[in-house]
Amino acid sequence: MPPKRKTATGRKTKKSSAASNPPLRRNASSSDVDMDASSDSMMESGSESGNGNGLDHKSMAVDAKQRKAQKQQRLEEDFESKARAIKDQLEGLIKNHRQKCMQTQDGQLAKLLSLAQKKANIERQIKEQAEELAYAYETMREEFRAVLQGMVGDVDESIKALNALEEKARQN
């Protein structure tokens, strides 16, 4: 059984050997492979030399933290830039939508004003025609009254003439 070594976190793991290493990734660059191999050899040499200071492990941990922080910062910056771009895009869409709404509302308002003017014209025409009709009615009424009074006068004369004839006929 291979000897156990301590990691940067203090846990014991099996000593790595060439046979127990996982196969290399296909998309890994040669510098990544070299760095992995050199870091493995540095870990092994540091633990085997027995210097006990663990500087290599500490610097590796610090480097890992720095890489993690840089990656986190890069991700945050990417997120912020994408969020800004989406926000700008949304603001543009909202602005365009508002402009279209305003144009539509302006068109509808113009149409409404036009219809209100047409309504006012129609109401004015109705009023004028109603006044003309009322005048014509009054005129016809007066004419009809005059005709009726004339007929009443004629009927009165006819009745008087008939009454006079009846009187003559009784006297004769």
PDB file of C-alpha atoms in Angstrom:
ATOM      1  CA  MET A   1       0.000   0.000   0.000  1.00  0.00           C
ATOM      2  CA  PRO A   2       1.434   3.423  -0.931  1.00  0.00           C
ATOM      3  CA  PRO A   3       2.241   5.811   1.915  1.00  0.00           C
ATOM      4  CA  LYS A   4      -0.315   8.480   2.843  1.00  0.00           C
ATOM      5  CA  ARG A   5       0.397  12.190   2.580  1.00  0.00           C
ATOM      6  CA  LYS A   6      -1.283  15.272   3.986  1.00  0.00           C
ATOM      7  CA  THR A   7      -3.050  17.744   1.708  1.00  0.00           C
ATOM      8  CA  ALA A   8      -3.306  21.492   2.179  1.00  0.00           C
ATOM      9  CA  THR A   9      -6.520  20.969   4.135  1.00  0.00           C
ATOM     10  CA  GLY A  10      -4.837  18.527   6.486  1.00  0.00           C
ATOM     11  CA  ARG A  11      -6.612  15.386   5.301  1.00  0.00           C
ATOM     12  CA  LYS A  12      -4.599  12.299   4.548  1.00  0.00           C
ATOM     13  CA  THR A  13      -4.749  10.892   1.038  1.00  0.00           C
ATOM     14  CA  LYS A  14      -3.003   8.132  -0.807  1.00  0.00           C
ATOM     15  CA  LYS A  15       0.250   9.010  -2.499  1.00  0.00           C
ATOM     16  CA  SER A  16      -0.389   9.488  -6.179  1.00  0.00           C
ATOM     17  CA  SER A  17       1.351   7.276  -8.610  1.00  0.00           C
ATOM     18  CA  ALA A  18       1.418   7.241 -12.370  1.00  0.00           C
ATOM     19  CA  ALA A  19      -0.869   4.226 -12.470  1.00  0.00           C
ATOM     20  CA  SER A  20      -3.522   5.842 -10.243  1.00  0.00           C
ATOM     21  CA  ASN A  21      -3.616   9.192 -12.129  1.00  0.00           C
ATOM     22  CA  PRO A  22      -6.801   9.653 -14.143  1.00  0.00           C
ATOM     23  CA  PRO A  23      -6.418   9.866 -17.928  1.00  0.00           C
ATOM     24  CA  LEU A  24      -5.640  13.308 -19.316  1.00  0.00           C
ATOM     25  CA  ARG A  25      -8.451  15.398 -20.664  1.00  0.00           C
ATOM     26  CA  ARG A  26      -8.577  15.653 -24.437  1.00  0.00           C
ATOM     27  CA  ASN A  27      -9.059  19.402 -24.483  1.00  0.00           C
ATOM     28  CA  ALA A  28      -6.424  20.115 -21.858  1.00  0.00           C
ATOM     29  CA  SER A  29      -3.489  22.097 -23.169  1.00  0.00           C
ATOM     30  CA  SER A  30       0.027  20.843 -22.673  1.00  0.00           C
ATOM     31  CA  SER A  31       0.731  23.664 -20.223  1.00  0.00           C
ATOM     32  CA  ASP A  32      -2.201  22.497 -18.084  1.00  0.00           C
ATOM     33  CA  VAL A  33      -0.869  18.944 -18.113  1.00  0.00           C
ATOM     34  CA  ASP A  34       2.645  20.145 -17.302  1.00  0.00           C
ATOM     35  CA  MET A  35       1.333  22.315 -14.481  1.00  0.00           C
ATOM     36  CA  ASP A  36      -0.642  19.394 -13.051  1.00  0.00           C
ATOM     37  CA  ALA A  37       2.368  17.115 -13.251  1.00  0.00           C
ATOM     38  CA  SER A  38       4.702  19.701 -11.748  1.00  0.00           C
ATOM     39  CA  SER A  39       2.270  20.477  -8.941  1.00  0.00           C
ATOM     40  CA  ASP A  40       1.957  16.754  -8.196  1.00  0.00           C
ATOM     41  CA  SER A  41       5.721  16.382  -8.127  1.00  0.00           C
ATOM     42  CA  MET A  42       6.052  19.470  -5.914  1.00  0.00           C
ATOM     43  CA  MET A  43       3.506  18.063  -3.496  1.00  0.00           C
ATOM     44  CA  GLU A  44       5.260  14.730  -3.408  1.00  0.00           C
ATOM     45  CA  SER A  45       8.683  16.259  -2.962  1.00  0.00           C
ATOM     46  CA  GLY A  46       7.462  18.605  -0.257  1.00  0.00           C
ATOM     47  CA  SER A  47       5.863  15.827   1.714  1.00  0.00           C
ATOM     48  CA  GLU A  48       8.751  13.422   1.230  1.00  0.00           C
ATOM     49  CA  SER A  49      11.485  15.903   2.046  1.00  0.00           C
ATOM     50  CA  GLY A  50       9.985  16.405   5.437  1.00  0.00           C
ATOM     51  CA  ASN A  51      10.768  20.100   5.615  1.00  0.00           C
ATOM     52  CA  GLY A  52       7.397  20.512   7.334  1.00  0.00           C
ATOM     53  CA  ASN A  53       6.919  24.153   6.466  1.00  0.00           C
ATOM     54  CA  GLY A  54       4.294  23.440   3.786  1.00  0.00           C
ATOM     55  CA  LEU A  55       5.146  26.604   1.847  1.00  0.00           C
ATOM     56  CA  ASP A  56       4.499  24.879  -1.440  1.00  0.00           C
ATOM     57  CA  HIS A  57       1.087  23.794  -0.251  1.00  0.00           C
ATOM     58  CA  LYS A  58       0.311  27.234   1.134  1.00  0.00           C
ATOM     59  CA  SER A  59       1.395  29.009  -2.022  1.00  0.00           C
ATOM     60  CA  MET A  60      -0.644  26.551  -4.065  1.00  0.00           C
ATOM     61  CA  ALA A  61      -3.652  27.205  -1.864  1.00  0.00           C
ATOM     62  CA  VAL A  62      -3.116  30.960  -2.176  1.00  0.00           C
ATOM     63  CA  ASP A  63      -2.733  30.601  -5.937  1.00  0.00           C
ATOM     64  CA  ALA A  64      -5.906  28.526  -6.090  1.00  0.00           C
ATOM     65  CA  LYS A  65      -7.752  31.142  -4.047  1.00  0.00           C
ATOM     66  CA  GLN A  66      -6.446  33.875  -6.328  1.00  0.00           C
ATOM     67  CA  ARG A  67      -7.509  31.946  -9.417  1.00  0.00           C
ATOM     68  CA  LYS A  68     -10.893  31.318  -7.853  1.00  0.00           C
ATOM     69  CA  ALA A  69     -11.249  35.010  -6.929  1.00  0.00           C
ATOM     70  CA  GLN A  70     -10.205  36.064 -10.438  1.00  0.00           C
ATOM     71  CA  LYS A  71     -12.652  33.623 -11.978  1.00  0.00           C
ATOM     72  CA  GLN A  72     -15.385  34.849  -9.626  1.00  0.00           C
ATOM     73  CA  GLN A  73     -14.573  38.467 -10.494  1.00  0.00           C
ATOM     74  CA  ARG A  74     -14.564  37.646 -14.209  1.00  0.00           C
ATOM     75  CA  LEU A  75     -17.926  35.888 -13.867  1.00  0.00           C
ATOM     76  CA  GLU A  76     -19.363  38.822 -11.913  1.00  0.00           C
ATOM     77  CA  GLU A  77     -18.093  41.290 -14.523  1.00  0.00           C
ATOM     78  CA  ASP A  78     -19.567  39.160 -17.314  1.00  0.00           C
ATOM     79  CA  PHE A  79     -22.832  38.961 -15.426  1.00  0.00           C
ATOM     80  CA  GLU A  80     -22.876  42.717 -14.825  1.00  0.00           C
ATOM     81  CA  SER A  81     -22.112  43.487 -18.474  1.00  0.00           C
ATOM     82  CA  LYS A  82     -24.806  41.076 -19.671  1.00  0.00           C
ATOM     83  CA  ALA A  83     -27.254  42.489 -17.128  1.00  0.00           C
ATOM     84  CA  ARG A  84     -26.461  46.033 -18.321  1.00  0.00           C
ATOM     85  CA  ALA A  85     -26.882  44.979 -21.942  1.00  0.00           C
ATOM     86  CA  ILE A  86     -30.217  43.313 -21.207  1.00  0.00           C
ATOM     87  CA  LYS A  87     -31.330  46.309 -19.144  1.00  0.00           C
ATOM     88  CA  ASP A  88     -30.367  48.671 -21.981  1.00  0.00           C
ATOM     89  CA  GLN A  89     -32.166  46.442 -24.471  1.00  0.00           C
ATOM     90  CA  LEU A  90     -35.275  46.356 -22.282  1.00  0.00           C
ATOM     91  CA  GLU A  91     -35.172  50.123 -21.819  1.00  0.00           C
ATOM     92  CA  GLY A  92     -34.936  50.516 -25.592  1.00  0.00           C
ATOM     93  CA  LEU A  93     -37.882  48.188 -26.128  1.00  0.00           C
ATOM     94  CA  ILE A  94     -39.899  50.005 -23.471  1.00  0.00           C
ATOM     95  CA  LYS A  95     -39.026  53.363 -25.045  1.00  0.00           C
ATOM     96  CA  ASN A  96     -40.089  52.120 -28.490  1.00  0.00           C
ATOM     97  CA  HIS A  97     -43.292  50.691 -27.044  1.00  0.00           C
ATOM     98  CA  ARG A  98     -44.091  53.967 -25.303  1.00  0.00           C
ATOM     99  CA  GLN A  99     -43.437  55.907 -28.514  1.00  0.00           C
ATOM    100  CA  LYS A 100     -45.743  53.586 -30.445  1.00  0.00           C
ATOM    101  CA  CYS A 101     -48.376  53.952 -27.721  1.00  0.00           C
ATOM    102  CA  MET A 102     -48.063  57.736 -27.871  1.00  0.00           C
ATOM    103  CA  GLN A 103     -48.383  57.694 -31.663  1.00  0.00           C
ATOM    104  CA  THR A 104     -51.419  55.439 -31.428  1.00  0.00           C
ATOM    105  CA  GLN A 105     -52.958  57.626 -28.737  1.00  0.00           C
ATOM    106  CA  ASP A 106     -52.268  60.757 -30.798  1.00  0.00           C
ATOM    107  CA  GLY A 107     -53.952  59.142 -33.804  1.00  0.00           C
ATOM    108  CA  GLN A 108     -56.909  58.069 -31.708  1.00  0.00           C
ATOM    109  CA  LEU A 109     -57.174  61.533 -30.169  1.00  0.00           C
ATOM    110  CA  ALA A 110     -57.140  63.154 -33.625  1.00  0.00           C
ATOM    111  CA  LYS A 111     -59.845  60.728 -34.769  1.00  0.00           C
ATOM    112  CA  LEU A 112     -61.869  61.461 -31.619  1.00  0.00           C
ATOM    113  CA  LEU A 113     -61.597  65.216 -32.200  1.00  0.00           C
ATOM    114  CA  SER A 114     -62.669  64.748 -35.809  1.00  0.00           C
ATOM    115  CA  LEU A 115     -65.667  62.692 -34.713  1.00  0.00           C
ATOM    116  CA  ALA A 116     -66.555  65.286 -32.050  1.00  0.00           C
ATOM    117  CA  GLN A 117     -66.509  68.011 -34.720  1.00  0.00           C
ATOM    118  CA  LYS A 118     -68.703  65.900 -37.004  1.00  0.00           C
ATOM    119  CA  LYS A 119     -71.089  65.303 -34.108  1.00  0.00           C
ATOM    120  CA  ALA A 120     -71.241  69.036 -33.372  1.00  0.00           C
ATOM    121  CA  ASN A 121     -71.964  69.755 -37.058  1.00  0.00           C
ATOM    122  CA  ILE A 122     -74.705  67.118 -37.158  1.00  0.00           C
ATOM    123  CA  GLU A 123     -76.253  68.464 -33.943  1.00  0.00           C
ATOM    124  CA  ARG A 124     -76.158  71.998 -35.389  1.00  0.00           C
ATOM    125  CA  GLN A 125     -77.847  70.780 -38.566  1.00  0.00           C
ATOM    126  CA  ILE A 126     -80.491  68.924 -36.543  1.00  0.00           C
ATOM    127  CA  LYS A 127     -81.171  72.070 -34.520  1.00  0.00           C
ATOM    128  CA  GLU A 128     -81.444  74.209 -37.671  1.00  0.00           C
ATOM    129  CA  GLN A 129     -83.759  71.714 -39.349  1.00  0.00           C
ATOM    130  CA  ALA A 130     -85.890  71.392 -36.206  1.00  0.00           C
ATOM    131  CA  GLU A 131     -86.211  75.190 -36.092  1.00  0.00           C
ATOM    132  CA  GLU A 132     -87.159  75.254 -39.785  1.00  0.00           C
ATOM    133  CA  LEU A 133     -89.679  72.487 -39.187  1.00  0.00           C
ATOM    134  CA  ALA A 134     -91.153  74.345 -36.196  1.00  0.00           C
ATOM    135  CA  TYR A 135     -91.430  77.530 -38.292  1.00  0.00           C
ATOM    136  CA  ALA A 136     -93.070  75.600 -41.124  1.00  0.00           C
ATOM    137  CA  TYR A 137     -95.449  73.973 -38.640  1.00  0.00           C
ATOM    138  CA  GLU A 138     -96.415  77.322 -37.144  1.00  0.00           C
ATOM    139  CA  THR A 139     -96.929  78.767 -40.612  1.00  0.00           C
ATOM    140  CA  MET A 140     -99.123  75.859 -41.674  1.00  0.00           C
ATOM    141  CA  ARG A 141    -101.021  76.009 -38.422  1.00  0.00           C
ATOM    142  CA  GLU A 142    -101.772  79.684 -38.926  1.00  0.00           C
ATOM    143  CA  GLU A 143    -102.811  79.020 -42.516  1.00  0.00           C
ATOM    144  CA  PHE A 144    -104.977  76.089 -41.433  1.00  0.00           C
ATOM    145  CA  ARG A 145    -106.559  78.220 -38.697  1.00  0.00           C
ATOM    146  CA  ALA A 146    -107.285  80.943 -41.244  1.00  0.00           C
ATOM    147  CA  VAL A 147    -108.816  78.383 -43.614  1.00  0.00           C
ATOM    148  CA  LEU A 148    -110.907  76.900 -40.803  1.00  0.00           C
ATOM    149  CA  GLN A 149    -112.093  80.346 -39.688  1.00  0.00           C
ATOM    150  CA  GLY A 150    -112.980  81.105 -43.289  1.00  0.00           C
ATOM    151  CA  MET A 151    -114.934  77.856 -43.509  1.00  0.00           C
ATOM    152  CA  VAL A 152    -116.626  78.535 -40.172  1.00  0.00           C
ATOM    153  CA  GLY A 153    -117.652  81.922 -41.526  1.00  0.00           C
ATOM    154  CA  ASP A 154    -119.007  80.296 -44.704  1.00  0.00           C
ATOM    155  CA  VAL A 155    -120.871  77.665 -42.690  1.00  0.00           C
ATOM    156  CA  ASP A 156    -122.324  80.401 -40.432  1.00  0.00           C
ATOM    157  CA  GLU A 157    -123.512  82.274 -43.523  1.00  0.00           C
ATOM    158  CA  SER A 158    -124.985  79.082 -44.964  1.00  0.00           C
ATOM    159  CA  ILE A 159    -126.785  78.345 -41.681  1.00  0.00           C
ATOM    160  CA  LYS A 160    -128.124  81.905 -41.542  1.00  0.00           C
ATOM    161  CA  ALA A 161    -129.283  81.636 -45.155  1.00  0.00           C
ATOM    162  CA  LEU A 162    -131.005  78.316 -44.431  1.00  0.00           C
ATOM    163  CA  ASN A 163    -132.620  79.724 -41.275  1.00  0.00           C
ATOM    164  CA  ALA A 164    -133.834  82.728 -43.258  1.00  0.00           C
ATOM    165  CA  LEU A 165    -135.280  80.449 -45.934  1.00  0.00           C
ATOM    166  CA  GLU A 166    -137.020  78.344 -43.297  1.00  0.00           C
ATOM    167  CA  GLU A 167    -138.530  81.471 -41.780  1.00  0.00           C
ATOM    168  CA  LYS A 168    -139.792  82.569 -45.186  1.00  0.00           C
ATOM    169  CA  ALA A 169    -141.183  79.161 -45.802  1.00  0.00           C
ATOM    170  CA  ARG A 170    -143.098  79.224 -42.511  1.00  0.00           C
ATOM    171  CA  GLN A 171    -144.439  82.621 -43.161  1.00  0.00           C
ATOM    172  CA  ASN A 172    -145.681  81.707 -46.581  1.00  0.00           C
TER     173      ASN A 172
END
